[in-house]
PDB file of C-alpha atoms in Angstrom:
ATOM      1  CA  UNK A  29     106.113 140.277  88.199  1.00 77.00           C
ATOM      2  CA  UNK A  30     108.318 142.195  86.838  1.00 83.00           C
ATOM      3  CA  UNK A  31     111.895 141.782  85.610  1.00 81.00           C
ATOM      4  CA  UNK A  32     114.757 143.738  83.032  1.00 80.00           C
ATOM      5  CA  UNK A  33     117.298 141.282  81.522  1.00 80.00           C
ATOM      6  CA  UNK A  34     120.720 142.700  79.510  1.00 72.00           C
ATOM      7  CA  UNK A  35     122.900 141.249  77.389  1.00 73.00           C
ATOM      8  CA  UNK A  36     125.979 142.080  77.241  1.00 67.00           C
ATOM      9  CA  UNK A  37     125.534 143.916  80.691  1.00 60.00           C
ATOM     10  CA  UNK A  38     123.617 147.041  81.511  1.00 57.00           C
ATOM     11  CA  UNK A  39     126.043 149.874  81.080  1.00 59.00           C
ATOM     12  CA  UNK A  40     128.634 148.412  78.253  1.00 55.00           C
ATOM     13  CA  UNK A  41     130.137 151.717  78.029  1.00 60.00           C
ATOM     14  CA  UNK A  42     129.974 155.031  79.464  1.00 65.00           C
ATOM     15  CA  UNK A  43     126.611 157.076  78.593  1.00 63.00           C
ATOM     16  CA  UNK A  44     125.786 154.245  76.221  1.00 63.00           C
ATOM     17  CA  UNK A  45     122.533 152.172  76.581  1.00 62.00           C
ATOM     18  CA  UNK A  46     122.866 148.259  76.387  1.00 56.00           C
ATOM     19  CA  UNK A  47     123.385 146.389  73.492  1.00 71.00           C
ATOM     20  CA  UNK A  48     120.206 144.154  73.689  1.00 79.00           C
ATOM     21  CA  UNK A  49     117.692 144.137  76.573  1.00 79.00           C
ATOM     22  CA  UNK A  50     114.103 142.518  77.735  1.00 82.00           C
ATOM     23  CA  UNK A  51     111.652 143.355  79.969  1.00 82.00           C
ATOM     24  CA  UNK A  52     108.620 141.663  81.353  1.00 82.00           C
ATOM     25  CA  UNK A  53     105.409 142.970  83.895  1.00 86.00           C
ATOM     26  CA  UNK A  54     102.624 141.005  83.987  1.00 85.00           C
ATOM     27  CA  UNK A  55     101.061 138.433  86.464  1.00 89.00           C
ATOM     28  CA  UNK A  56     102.128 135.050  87.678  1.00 90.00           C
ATOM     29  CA  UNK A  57      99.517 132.123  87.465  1.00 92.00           C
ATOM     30  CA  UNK A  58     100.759 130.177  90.325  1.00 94.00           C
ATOM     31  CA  UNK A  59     100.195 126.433  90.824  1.00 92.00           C
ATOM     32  CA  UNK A  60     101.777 125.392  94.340  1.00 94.00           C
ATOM     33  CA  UNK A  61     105.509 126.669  94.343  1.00 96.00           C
ATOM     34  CA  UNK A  62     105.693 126.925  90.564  1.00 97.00           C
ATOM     35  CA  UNK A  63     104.414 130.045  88.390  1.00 96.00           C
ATOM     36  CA  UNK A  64     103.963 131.048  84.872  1.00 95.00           C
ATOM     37  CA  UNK A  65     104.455 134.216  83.381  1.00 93.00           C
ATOM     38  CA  UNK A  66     102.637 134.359  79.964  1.00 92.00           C
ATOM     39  CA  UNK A  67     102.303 137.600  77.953  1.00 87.00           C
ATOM     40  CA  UNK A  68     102.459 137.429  74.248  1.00 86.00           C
ATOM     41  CA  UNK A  69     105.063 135.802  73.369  1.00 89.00           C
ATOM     42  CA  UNK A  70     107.011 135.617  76.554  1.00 90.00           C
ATOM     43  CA  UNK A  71     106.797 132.863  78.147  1.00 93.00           C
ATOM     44  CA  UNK A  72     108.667 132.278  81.531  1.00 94.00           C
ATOM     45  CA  UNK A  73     108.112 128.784  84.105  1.00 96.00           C
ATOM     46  CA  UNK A  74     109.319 129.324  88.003  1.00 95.00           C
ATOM     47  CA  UNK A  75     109.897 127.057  90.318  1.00 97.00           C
ATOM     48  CA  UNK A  76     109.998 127.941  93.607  1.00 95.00           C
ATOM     49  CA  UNK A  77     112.506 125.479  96.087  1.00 95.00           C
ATOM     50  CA  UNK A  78     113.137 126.908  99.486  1.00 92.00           C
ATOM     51  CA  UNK A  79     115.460 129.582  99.233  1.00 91.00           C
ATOM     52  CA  UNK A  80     116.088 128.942  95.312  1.00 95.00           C
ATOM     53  CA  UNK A  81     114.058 130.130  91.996  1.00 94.00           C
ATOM     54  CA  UNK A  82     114.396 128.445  89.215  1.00 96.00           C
ATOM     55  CA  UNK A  83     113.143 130.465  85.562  1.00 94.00           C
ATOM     56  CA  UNK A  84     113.241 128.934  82.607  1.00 94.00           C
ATOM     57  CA  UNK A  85     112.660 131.139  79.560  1.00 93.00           C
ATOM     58  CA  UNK A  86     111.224 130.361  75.375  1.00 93.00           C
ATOM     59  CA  UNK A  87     113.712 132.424  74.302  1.00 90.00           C
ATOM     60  CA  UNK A  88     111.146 135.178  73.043  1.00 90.00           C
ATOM     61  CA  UNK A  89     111.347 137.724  75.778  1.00 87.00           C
ATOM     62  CA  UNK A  90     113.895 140.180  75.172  1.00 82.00           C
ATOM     63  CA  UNK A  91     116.496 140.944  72.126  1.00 80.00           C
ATOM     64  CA  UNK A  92     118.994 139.043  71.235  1.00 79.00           C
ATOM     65  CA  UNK A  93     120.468 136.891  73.534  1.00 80.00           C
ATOM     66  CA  UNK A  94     118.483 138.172  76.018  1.00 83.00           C
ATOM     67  CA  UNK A  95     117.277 135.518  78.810  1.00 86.00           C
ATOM     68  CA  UNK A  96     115.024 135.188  81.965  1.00 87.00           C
ATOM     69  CA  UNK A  97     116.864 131.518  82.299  1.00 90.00           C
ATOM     70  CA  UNK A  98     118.589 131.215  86.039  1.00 91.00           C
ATOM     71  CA  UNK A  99     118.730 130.013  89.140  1.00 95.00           C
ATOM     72  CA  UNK A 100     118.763 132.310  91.577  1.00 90.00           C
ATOM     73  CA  UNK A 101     118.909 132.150  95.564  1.00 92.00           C
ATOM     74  CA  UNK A 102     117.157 134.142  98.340  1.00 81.00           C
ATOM     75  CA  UNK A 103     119.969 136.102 100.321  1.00 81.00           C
ATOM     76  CA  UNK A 104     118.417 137.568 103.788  1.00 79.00           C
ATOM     77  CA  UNK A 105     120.340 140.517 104.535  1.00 75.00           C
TER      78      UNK A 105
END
């Protein structure tokens, strides 16, 4: 897995590099349709429900205010 997270956004200004960012690449131990990322002190849970993934975040994986937290949906193109 792998995954960059920005806070306030990615580009806040022109030729200037985000405020406060996080980055995670490791492997998922999956259990059914939920995984776990754990690497150091990142922790992330998934859970996987049809086309929607749910990550929840400890709050150590990026600068601050910096979160993996979401739910996100599939979008077929």
């Amino acid at each position: 897995m792998v995954g960059e997270a920005y806070w306030p956004q990615p580009e806040p200004a022109k030729d200037l590099p985000p405020r406060h960012s996080g980055e995670i690449d490791g492997k998922l131990t999956l259990l059914g349709n939920r995984a776990r990322h754990d690497q150091d002190y990142c922790k992330i849970d998934l859970a996987l429900i049809g086309d929607i993934l749910i990550a929840s975040d400890n709050d150590m994986c990026g600068g601050t205010n910096v979160r993996f937290n979401g739910v996100y949906r599939r979008v077929r193109a």
